[in-house]
Short mmCIF file of C-alpha atoms in Angstrom, two decimals:
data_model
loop_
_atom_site.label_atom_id
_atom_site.label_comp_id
_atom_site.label_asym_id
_atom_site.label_seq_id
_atom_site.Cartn_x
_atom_site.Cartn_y
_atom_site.Cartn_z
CA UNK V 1 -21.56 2.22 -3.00
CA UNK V 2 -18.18 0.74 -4.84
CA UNK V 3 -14.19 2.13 -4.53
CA UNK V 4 -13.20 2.66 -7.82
CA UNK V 5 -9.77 3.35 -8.50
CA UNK V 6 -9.34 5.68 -11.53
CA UNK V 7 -7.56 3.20 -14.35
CA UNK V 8 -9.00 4.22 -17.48
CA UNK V 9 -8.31 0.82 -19.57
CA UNK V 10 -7.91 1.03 -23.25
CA UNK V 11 -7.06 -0.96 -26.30
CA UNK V 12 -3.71 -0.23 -27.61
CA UNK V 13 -0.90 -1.65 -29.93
CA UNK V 14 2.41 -2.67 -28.34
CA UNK V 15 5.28 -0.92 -29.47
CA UNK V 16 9.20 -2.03 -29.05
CA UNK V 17 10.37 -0.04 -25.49
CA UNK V 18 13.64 0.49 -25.60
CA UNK V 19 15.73 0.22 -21.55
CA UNK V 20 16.39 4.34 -20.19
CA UNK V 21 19.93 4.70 -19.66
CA UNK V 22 21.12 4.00 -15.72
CA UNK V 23 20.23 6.41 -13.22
CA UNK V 24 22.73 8.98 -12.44
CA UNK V 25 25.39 8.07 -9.14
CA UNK V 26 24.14 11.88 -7.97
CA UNK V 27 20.25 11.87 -7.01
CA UNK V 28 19.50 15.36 -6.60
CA UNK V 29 17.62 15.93 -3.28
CA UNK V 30 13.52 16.18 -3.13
CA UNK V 31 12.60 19.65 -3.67
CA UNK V 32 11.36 21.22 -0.70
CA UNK V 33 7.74 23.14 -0.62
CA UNK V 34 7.09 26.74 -0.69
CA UNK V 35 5.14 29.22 1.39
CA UNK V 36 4.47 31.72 -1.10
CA UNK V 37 1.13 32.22 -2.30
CA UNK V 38 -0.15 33.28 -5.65
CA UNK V 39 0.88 37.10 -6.62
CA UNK V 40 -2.26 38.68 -4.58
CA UNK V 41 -5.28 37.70 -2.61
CA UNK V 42 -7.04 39.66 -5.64
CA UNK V 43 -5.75 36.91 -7.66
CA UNK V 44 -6.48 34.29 -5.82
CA UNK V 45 -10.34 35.42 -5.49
CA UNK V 46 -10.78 35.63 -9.41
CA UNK V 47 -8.79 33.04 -11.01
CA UNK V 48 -6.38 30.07 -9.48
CA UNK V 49 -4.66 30.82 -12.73
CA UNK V 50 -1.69 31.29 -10.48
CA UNK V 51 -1.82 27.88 -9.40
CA UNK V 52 -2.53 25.80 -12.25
CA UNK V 53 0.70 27.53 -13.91
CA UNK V 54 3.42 26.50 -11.55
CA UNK V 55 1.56 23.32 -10.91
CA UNK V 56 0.36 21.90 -14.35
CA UNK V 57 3.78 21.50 -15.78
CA UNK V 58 4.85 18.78 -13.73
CA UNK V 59 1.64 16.92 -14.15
CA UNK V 60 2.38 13.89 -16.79
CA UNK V 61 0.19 11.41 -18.74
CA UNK V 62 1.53 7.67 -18.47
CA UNK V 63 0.17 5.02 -20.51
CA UNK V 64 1.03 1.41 -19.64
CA UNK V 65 0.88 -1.84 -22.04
CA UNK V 66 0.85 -5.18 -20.99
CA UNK V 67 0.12 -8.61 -23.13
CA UNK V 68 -2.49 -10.73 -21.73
CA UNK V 69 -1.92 -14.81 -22.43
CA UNK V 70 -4.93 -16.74 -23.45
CA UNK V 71 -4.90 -20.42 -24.07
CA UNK V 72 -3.94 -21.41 -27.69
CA UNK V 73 -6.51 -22.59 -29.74
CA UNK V 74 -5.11 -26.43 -30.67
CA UNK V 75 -7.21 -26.24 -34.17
CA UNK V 76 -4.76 -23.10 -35.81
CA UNK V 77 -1.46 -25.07 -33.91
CA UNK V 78 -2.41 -28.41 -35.78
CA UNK V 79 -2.25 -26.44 -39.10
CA UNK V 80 1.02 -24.27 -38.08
CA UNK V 81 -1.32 -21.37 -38.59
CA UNK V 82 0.24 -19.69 -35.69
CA UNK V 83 -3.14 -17.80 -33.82
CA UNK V 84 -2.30 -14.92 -31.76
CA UNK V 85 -2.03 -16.66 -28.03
CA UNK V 86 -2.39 -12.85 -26.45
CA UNK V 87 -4.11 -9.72 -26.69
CA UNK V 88 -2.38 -6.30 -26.30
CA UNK V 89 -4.23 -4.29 -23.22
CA UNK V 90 -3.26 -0.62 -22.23
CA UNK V 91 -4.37 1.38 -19.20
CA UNK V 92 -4.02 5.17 -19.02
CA UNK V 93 -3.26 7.65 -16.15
CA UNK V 94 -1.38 10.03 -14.43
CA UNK V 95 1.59 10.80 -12.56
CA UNK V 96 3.67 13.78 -11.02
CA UNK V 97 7.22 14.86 -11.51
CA UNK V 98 9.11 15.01 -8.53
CA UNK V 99 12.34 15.17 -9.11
CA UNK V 100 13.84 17.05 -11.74
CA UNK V 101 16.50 14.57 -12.92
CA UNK V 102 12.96 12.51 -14.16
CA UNK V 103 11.33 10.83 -11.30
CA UNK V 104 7.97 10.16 -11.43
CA UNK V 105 5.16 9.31 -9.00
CA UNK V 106 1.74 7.35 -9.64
CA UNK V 107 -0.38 5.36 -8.89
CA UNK V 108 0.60 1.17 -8.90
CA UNK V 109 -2.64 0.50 -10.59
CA UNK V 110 -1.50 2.41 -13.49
CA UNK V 111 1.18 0.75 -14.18
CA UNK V 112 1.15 -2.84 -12.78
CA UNK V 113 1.94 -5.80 -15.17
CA UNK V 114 2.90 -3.43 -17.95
CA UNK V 115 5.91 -4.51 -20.07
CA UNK V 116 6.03 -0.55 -21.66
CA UNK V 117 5.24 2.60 -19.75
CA UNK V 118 5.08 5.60 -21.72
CA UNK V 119 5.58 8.75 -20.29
CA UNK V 120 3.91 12.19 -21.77
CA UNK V 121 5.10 15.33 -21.02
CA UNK V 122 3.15 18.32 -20.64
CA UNK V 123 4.46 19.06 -24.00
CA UNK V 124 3.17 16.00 -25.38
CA UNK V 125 7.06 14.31 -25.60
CA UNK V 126 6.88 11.34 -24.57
CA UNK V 127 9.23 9.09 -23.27
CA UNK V 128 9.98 5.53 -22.22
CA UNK V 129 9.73 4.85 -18.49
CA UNK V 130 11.79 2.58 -15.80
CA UNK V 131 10.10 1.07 -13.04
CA UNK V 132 12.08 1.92 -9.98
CA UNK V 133 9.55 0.43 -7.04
CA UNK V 134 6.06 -0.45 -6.91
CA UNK V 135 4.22 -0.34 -3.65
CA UNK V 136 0.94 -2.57 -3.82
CA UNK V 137 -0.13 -1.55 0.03
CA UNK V 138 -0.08 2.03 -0.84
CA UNK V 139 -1.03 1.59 -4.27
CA UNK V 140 2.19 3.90 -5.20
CA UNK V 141 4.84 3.26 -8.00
CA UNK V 142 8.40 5.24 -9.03
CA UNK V 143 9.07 5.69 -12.32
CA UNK V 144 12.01 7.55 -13.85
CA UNK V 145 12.45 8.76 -17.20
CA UNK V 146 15.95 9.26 -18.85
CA UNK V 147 16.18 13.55 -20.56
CA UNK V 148 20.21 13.36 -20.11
CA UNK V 149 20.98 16.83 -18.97
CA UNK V 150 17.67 18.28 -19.21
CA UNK V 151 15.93 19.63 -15.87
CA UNK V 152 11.84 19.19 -15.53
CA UNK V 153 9.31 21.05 -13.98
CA UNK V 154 8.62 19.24 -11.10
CA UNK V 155 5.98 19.80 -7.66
CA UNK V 156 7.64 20.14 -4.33
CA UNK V 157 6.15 17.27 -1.84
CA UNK V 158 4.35 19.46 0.82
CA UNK V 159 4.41 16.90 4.46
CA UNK V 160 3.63 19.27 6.63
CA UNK V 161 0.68 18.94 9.24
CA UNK V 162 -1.28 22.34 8.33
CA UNK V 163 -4.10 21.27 5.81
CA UNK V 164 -7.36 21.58 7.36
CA UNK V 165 -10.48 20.62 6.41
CA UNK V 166 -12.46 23.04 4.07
CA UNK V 167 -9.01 23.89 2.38
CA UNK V 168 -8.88 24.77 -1.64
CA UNK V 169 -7.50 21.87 -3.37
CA UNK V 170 -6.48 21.41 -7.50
CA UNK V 171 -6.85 18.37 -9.11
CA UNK V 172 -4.78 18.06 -11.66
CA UNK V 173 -4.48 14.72 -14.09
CA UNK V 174 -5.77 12.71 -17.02
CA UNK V 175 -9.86 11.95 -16.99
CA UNK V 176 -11.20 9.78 -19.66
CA UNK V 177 -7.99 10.37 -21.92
CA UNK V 178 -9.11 13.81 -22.88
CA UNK V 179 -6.18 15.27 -21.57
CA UNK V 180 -4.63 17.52 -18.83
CA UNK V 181 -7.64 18.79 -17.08
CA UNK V 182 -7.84 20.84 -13.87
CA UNK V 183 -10.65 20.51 -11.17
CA UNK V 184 -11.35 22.37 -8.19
CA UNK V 185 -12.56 21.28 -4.75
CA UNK V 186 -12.07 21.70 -0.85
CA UNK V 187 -10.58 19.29 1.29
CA UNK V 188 -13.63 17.01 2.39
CA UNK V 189 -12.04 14.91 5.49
CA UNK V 190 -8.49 13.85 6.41
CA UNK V 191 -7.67 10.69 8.05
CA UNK V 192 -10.19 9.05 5.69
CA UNK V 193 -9.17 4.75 6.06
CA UNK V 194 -11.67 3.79 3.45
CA UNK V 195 -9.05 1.98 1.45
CA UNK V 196 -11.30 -0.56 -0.98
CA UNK V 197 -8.03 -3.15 -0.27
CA UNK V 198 -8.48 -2.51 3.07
CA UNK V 199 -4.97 -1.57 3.89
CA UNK V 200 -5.29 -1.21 7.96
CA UNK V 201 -2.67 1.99 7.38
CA UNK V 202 -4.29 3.81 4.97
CA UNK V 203 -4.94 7.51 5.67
CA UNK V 204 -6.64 9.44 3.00
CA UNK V 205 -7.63 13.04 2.03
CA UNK V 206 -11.04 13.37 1.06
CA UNK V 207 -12.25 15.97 -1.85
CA UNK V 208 -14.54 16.69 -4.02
CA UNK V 209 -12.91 17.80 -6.59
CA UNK V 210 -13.99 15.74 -9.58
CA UNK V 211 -11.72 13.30 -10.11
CA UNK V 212 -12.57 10.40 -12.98
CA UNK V 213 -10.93 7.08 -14.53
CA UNK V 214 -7.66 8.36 -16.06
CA UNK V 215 -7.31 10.40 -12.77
CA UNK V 216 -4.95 7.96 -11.43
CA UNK V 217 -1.55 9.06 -10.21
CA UNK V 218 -2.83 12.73 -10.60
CA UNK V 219 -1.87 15.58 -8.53
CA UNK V 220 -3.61 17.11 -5.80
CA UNK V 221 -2.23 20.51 -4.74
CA UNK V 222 -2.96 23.31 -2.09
CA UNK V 223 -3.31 27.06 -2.72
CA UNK V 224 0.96 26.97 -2.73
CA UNK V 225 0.81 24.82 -5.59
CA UNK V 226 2.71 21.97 -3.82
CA UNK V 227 1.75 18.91 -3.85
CA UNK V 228 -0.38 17.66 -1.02
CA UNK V 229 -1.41 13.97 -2.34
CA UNK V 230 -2.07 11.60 -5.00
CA UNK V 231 -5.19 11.01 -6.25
CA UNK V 232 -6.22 7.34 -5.57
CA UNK V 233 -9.64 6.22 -5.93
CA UNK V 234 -13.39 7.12 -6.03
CA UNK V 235 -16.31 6.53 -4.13
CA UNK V 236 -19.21 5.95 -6.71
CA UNK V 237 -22.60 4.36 -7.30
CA UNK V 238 -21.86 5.21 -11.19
CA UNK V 239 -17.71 4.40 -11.59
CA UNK V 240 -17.49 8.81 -12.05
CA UNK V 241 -17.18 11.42 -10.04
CA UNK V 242 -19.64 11.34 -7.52
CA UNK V 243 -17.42 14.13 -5.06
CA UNK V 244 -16.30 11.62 -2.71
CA UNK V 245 -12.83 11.15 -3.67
CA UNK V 246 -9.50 9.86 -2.34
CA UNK V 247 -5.73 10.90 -2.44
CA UNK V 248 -2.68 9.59 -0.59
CA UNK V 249 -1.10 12.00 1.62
CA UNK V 250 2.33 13.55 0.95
CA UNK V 251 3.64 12.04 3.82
CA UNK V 252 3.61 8.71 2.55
CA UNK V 253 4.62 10.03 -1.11
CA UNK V 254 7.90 11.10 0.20
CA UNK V 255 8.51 7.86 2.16
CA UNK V 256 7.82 5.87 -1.30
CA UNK V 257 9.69 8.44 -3.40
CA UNK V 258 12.64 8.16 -1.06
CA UNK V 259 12.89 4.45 -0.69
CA UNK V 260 13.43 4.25 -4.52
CA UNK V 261 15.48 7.09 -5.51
CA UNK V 262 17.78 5.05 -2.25
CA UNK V 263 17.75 2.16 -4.17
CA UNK V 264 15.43 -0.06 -2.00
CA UNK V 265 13.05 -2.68 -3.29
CA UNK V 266 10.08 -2.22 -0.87
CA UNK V 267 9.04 0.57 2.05
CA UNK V 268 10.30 -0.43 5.32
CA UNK V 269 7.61 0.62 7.70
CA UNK V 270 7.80 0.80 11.48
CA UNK V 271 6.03 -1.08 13.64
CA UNK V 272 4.25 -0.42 16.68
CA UNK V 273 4.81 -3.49 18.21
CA UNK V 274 1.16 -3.59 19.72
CA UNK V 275 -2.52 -4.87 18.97
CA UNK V 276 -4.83 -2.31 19.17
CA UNK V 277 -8.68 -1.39 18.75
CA UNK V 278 -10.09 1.79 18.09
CA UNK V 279 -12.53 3.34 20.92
CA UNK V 280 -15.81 3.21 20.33
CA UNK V 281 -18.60 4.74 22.70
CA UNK V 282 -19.14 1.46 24.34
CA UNK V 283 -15.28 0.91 24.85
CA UNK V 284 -15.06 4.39 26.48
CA UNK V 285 -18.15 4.16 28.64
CA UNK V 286 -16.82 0.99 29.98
CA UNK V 287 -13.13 2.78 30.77
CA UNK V 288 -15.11 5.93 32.21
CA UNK V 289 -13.54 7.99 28.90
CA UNK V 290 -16.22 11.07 28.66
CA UNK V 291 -16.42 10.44 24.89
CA UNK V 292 -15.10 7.90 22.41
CA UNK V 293 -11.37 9.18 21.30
CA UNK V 294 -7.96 7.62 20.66
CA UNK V 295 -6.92 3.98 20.25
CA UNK V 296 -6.99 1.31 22.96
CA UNK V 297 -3.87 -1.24 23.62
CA UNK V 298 -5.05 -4.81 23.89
CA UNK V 299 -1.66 -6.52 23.57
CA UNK V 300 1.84 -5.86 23.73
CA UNK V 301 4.40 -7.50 21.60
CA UNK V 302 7.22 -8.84 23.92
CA UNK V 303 10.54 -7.10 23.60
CA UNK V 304 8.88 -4.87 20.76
CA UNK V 305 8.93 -0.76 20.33
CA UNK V 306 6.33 0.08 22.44
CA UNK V 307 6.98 -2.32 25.05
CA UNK V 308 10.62 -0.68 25.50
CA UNK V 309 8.92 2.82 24.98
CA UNK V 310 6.74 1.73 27.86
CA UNK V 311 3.53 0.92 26.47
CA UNK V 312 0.71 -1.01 28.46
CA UNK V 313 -2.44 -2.86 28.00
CA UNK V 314 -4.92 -0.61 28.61
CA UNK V 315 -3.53 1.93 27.92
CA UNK V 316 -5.71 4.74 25.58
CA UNK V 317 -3.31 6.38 23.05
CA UNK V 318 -4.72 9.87 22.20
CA UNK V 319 -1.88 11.79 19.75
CA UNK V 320 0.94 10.89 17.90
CA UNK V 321 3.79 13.98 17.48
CA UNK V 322 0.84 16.25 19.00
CA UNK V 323 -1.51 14.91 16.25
CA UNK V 324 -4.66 13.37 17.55
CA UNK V 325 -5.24 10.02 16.45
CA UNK V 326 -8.89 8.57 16.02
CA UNK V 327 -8.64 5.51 14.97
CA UNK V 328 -6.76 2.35 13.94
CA UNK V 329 -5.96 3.42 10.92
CA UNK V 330 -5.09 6.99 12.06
CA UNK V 331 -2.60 5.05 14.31
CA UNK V 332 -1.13 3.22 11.66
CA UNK V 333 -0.40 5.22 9.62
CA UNK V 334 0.78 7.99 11.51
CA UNK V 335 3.64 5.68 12.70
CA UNK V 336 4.10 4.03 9.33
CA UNK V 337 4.93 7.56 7.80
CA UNK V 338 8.18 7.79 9.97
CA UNK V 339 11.30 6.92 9.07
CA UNK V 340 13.38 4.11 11.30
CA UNK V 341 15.44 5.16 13.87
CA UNK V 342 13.07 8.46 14.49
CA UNK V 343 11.61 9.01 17.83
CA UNK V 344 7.62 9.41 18.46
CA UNK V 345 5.77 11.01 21.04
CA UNK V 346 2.73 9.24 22.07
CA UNK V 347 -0.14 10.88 24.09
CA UNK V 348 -1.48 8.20 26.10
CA UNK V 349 -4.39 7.74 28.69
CA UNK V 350 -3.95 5.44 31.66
CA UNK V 351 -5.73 2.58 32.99
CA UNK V 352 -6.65 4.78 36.27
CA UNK V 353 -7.42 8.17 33.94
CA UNK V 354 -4.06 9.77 34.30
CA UNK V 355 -1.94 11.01 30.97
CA UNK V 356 1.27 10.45 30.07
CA UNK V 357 4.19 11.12 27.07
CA UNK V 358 5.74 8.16 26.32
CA UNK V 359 8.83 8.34 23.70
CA UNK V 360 8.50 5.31 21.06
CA UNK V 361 11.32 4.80 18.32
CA UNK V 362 10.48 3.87 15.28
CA UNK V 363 11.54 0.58 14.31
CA UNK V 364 10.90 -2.11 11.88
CA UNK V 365 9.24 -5.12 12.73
CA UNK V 366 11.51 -8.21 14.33
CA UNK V 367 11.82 -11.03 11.20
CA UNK V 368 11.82 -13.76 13.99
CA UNK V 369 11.67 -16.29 13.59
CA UNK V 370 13.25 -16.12 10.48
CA UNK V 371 10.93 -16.65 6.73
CA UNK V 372 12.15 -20.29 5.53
CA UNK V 373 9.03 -20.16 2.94
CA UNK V 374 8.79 -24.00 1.59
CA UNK V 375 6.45 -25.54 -0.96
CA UNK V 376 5.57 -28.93 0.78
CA UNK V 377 4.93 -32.07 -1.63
CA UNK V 378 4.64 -35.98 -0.54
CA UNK V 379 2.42 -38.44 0.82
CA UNK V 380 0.80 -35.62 3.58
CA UNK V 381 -2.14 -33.98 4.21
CA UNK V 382 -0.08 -30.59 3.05
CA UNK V 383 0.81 -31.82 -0.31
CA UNK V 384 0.95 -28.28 -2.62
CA UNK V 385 0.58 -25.78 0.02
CA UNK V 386 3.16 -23.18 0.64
CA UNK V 387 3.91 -21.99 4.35
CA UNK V 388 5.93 -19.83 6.11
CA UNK V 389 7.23 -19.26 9.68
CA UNK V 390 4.91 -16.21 11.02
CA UNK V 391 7.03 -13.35 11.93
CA UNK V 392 5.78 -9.39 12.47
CA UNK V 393 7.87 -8.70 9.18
CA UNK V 394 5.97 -11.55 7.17
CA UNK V 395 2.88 -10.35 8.82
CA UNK V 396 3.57 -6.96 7.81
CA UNK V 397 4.21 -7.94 4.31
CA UNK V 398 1.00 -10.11 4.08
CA UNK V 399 -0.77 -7.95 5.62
CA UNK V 400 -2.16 -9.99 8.62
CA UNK V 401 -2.69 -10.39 12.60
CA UNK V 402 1.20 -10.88 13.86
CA UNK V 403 -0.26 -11.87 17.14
CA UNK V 404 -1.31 -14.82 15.54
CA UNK V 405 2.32 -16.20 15.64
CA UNK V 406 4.65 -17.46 16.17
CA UNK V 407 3.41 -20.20 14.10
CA UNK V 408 3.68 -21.63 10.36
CA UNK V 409 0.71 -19.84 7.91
CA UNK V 410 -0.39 -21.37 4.92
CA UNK V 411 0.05 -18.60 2.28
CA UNK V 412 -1.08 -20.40 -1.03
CA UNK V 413 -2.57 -23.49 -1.82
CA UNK V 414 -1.77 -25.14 -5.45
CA UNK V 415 -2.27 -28.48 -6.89
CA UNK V 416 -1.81 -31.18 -4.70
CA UNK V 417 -3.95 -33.08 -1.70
CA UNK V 418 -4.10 -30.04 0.54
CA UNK V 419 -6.46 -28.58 -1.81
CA UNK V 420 -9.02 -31.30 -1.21
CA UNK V 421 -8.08 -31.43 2.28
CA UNK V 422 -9.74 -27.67 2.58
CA UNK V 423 -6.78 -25.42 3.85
CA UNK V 424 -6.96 -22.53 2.55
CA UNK V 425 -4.42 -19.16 2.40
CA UNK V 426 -4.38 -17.72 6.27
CA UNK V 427 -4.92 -20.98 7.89
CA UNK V 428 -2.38 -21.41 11.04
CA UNK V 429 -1.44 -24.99 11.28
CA UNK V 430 -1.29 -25.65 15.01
CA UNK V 431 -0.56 -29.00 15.74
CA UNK V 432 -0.08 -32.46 13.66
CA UNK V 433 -0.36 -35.68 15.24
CA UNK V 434 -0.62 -34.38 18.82
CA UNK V 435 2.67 -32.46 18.07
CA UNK V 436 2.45 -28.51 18.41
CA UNK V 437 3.60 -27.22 15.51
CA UNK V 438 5.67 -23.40 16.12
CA UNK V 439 8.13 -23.22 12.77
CA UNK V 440 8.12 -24.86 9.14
CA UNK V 441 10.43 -27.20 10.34
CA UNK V 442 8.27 -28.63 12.57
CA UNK V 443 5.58 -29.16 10.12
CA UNK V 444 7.89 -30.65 7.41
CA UNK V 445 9.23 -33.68 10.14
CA UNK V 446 5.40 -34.18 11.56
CA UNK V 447 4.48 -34.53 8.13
CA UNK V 448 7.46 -37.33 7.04
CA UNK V 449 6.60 -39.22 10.56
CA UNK V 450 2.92 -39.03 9.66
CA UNK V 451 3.50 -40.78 6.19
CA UNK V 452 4.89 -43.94 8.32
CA UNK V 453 1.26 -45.21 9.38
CA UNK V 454 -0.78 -42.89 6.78
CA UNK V 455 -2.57 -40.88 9.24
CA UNK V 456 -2.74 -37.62 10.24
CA UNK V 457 -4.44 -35.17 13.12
CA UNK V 458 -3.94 -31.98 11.98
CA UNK V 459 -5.11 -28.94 13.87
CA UNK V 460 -5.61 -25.24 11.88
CA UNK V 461 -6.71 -22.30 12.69
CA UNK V 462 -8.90 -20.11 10.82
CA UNK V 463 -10.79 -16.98 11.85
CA UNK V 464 -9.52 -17.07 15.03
CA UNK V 465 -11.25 -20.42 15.98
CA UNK V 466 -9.50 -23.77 15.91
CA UNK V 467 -10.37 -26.53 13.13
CA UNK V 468 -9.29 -30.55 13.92
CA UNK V 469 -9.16 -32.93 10.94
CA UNK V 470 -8.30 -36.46 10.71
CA UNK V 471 -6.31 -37.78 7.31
CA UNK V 472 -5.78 -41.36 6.13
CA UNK V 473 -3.52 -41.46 2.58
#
């Protein structure tokens, strides 16, 4: 089995893509969902007709184009021949109107790298598009498309808690190019964390509705016709439909939707402010749980959320806001939906088997110590590596352990001795020369006393294990 996510790639020319004009100072609000189903349940059992009309209009093509560098070929310079040093390379998708002053939501696959987005409307206008954010980690991007006065069609973002599994979904989108196309399915699963970049706070809806390459950014919508997610990625042996498929909940579609039209340049997520594990049937025979449920605390972060909420090791949380929670993921996510500054209620299981409610606010994670990201060059083992001091927000960001800090990380590794000296991106640099190394700082004046005798004891550590390695330059 592979994740696929739905880019349908395709040759195209570049054409000149002229800037939209500047966002209006008055963003119009979200719209909100509605509760009112199609015009009878007579309806509804002979035709989702109903649906596909107050959905499909908001449902856009988007076609992205991007020039790919290749290395000149010296043989046409010599001659001033001028060879083409770049190919033109397109990808095509889909993407669902939001707002109806022109903001868009799709998938960051779609449209990452591209120098022109294109925007198709349901009636095949099309229309230059602005980049607003891009969000790798949830593989979501904004886009907003300038119609002056003009209002759009656009799909209310449905949040709420109430889809169940065994629900009738519409996919709505792109396949293959061919055009709009509408699919039907049930809701497979929710809480789904098979992310293929294996995001740690992904939370999925499974269908399967077919869903194929060009599917991308498409809509899936409920029996309301709001929008309930946005169709990610497949599950396939072939790269098509196969009926395992993948969309991003609503929840986090608002959070990304609001964070641009706001003006911000990434999604702030809360943090927890704890390591956990999720409970597997040995964990809970060996707590005396009756059956494996919930997420188990194995470390608190000092001063963090959930040590002010109250938090333990130990402790088992079950629910978050009355939602049970079954894994890591689960966990994750459910917190990383919230906005900062809102209060959670965690369910939580006790070391001796009592329960308790434990109020958590949701927070962003501390950026101490602070980044100070350096490039290090010179006569040193670390020659062409870049580090940075290891705080929950740069863990956040890199998605990795924060527990591993505080502490420098080695986050790339270019040309230069470290390279043959083996470190690699992730590698925690402990200590050098005998002296423990906790911020960049640190690192940069054990490196310049090093270079006074040429040697160097530097310990790393990878995987969790620690690495010792003696340098002479």
């Amino acid at each position: 089995m592979r994740a696929a996510r739905l880019l349908l790639p395709a040759l195209v020319l570049l054409a000149a893509c002229t800037d939209p004009a500047a966002r209006s100072e008055a963003q119009p609000a979200l719209a909100q969902p509605t509760r009112s189903p199609p015009e009878t349940e007579a309806d509804m059992k002979t035709s989702f007709a109903p649906v596909v009309k107050k959905a499909a209009p908001a449902v856009v093509n988007i076609s992205a184009r991007r020039i790919v560098r290749r290395q000149a070929d010296p043989f046409w310079d010599m001659f001033g021949l001028g060879a083409p040093r770049g190919r033109v390379e397109g990808s095509l998708g889909s993407g669902v109107i939001v707002r109806a002053d022109g903001v868009i939501v799709t998938n960051n696959h779609v449209v990452a790298g591209g120098q022109e987005i294109i925007v198709a409307l349901a009636d095949r206008r099309e229309f230059p598009a602005k980049l607003l954010l891009a969000d790798e980690r949830t593989d979501l991007a904004v886009l907003k498309i300038d119609l002056g006065e003009e209002r759009l069609p656009v799909l209310a973002i449905d949040d709420s808690t109430d889809a169940e599994v065994g629900d009738l979904v519409l996919a709505i989108g792109n396949p293959f190019g061919v055009g709009q196309t509408v699919t039907t399915g049930i809701i497979s699963a929710l809480n789904r964390t098979a992310d293929p970049s294996g995001d740690a706070a992904a939370s999925y809806i499974q269908t399967d509705a077919a869903i194929n390459p060009g599917n991308s950014g498409g809509a899936l919508v409920d029996m309301d016709g709001d929008l309930i997610g946005i169709n990610s990625f497949i599950v396939s042996r072939s790269g098509t439909s196969s009926g395992v498929g993948f969309a991003m909940p609503a929840a986090m579609v608002r959070r990304v939707v609001e964070t641009a039209v706001g003006g911000g340049q990434r999604v702030e997520r809360p943090w927890l402010g704890a390591r956990t594990q999720t409970v597997t049937a040995e964990i809970a025979r060996s707590i005396g749980m009756s059956a494996p449920q919930g997420v188990l605390v194995a470390d608190i972060w000092a001063g963090g959320a959930a040590a002010r909420a109250g938090l333990r090791q130990g402790d088992v949380i079950l629910s978050v806001d009355d939602q049970a929670v079954s894994d890591v993921g689960g966990l994750n996510y459910a917190v990383g939906t919230r906005r900062l500054g809102e209060t959670l209620r965690l369910g939580v299981r006790r070391e001796n088997g009592s329960t308790a409610t434990l109020n958590l606010r949701a927070e962003a994670p501390p950026a101490t110590p602070a980044r100070d990201e350096q490039l290090l060059s010179g006569r040193n083992p670390f020659d062409g590596a870049t580090v940075v001091n290891l705080s929950p927000a740069v863990a956040d960001e890199l998605g990795v352990d924060p527990f591993q800090g505080p502490g420098v990380m080695v986050i790339r590794v270019g040309r230069g001795f470290s390279m043959n000296a083996g470190l690699r991106p992730g590698d925690m640099i402990r200590s050098v020369n005998g002296r423990e190394i906790r911020t960049v700082r640190d690192l940069m004046g054990a490196a310049t006393a090093g270079a006074e005798t040429g040697a160097w004891q530097v310990t790393i550590q990878r995987n969790g294990q620690p690495v010792t390695a003696n340098f002479r330059l």
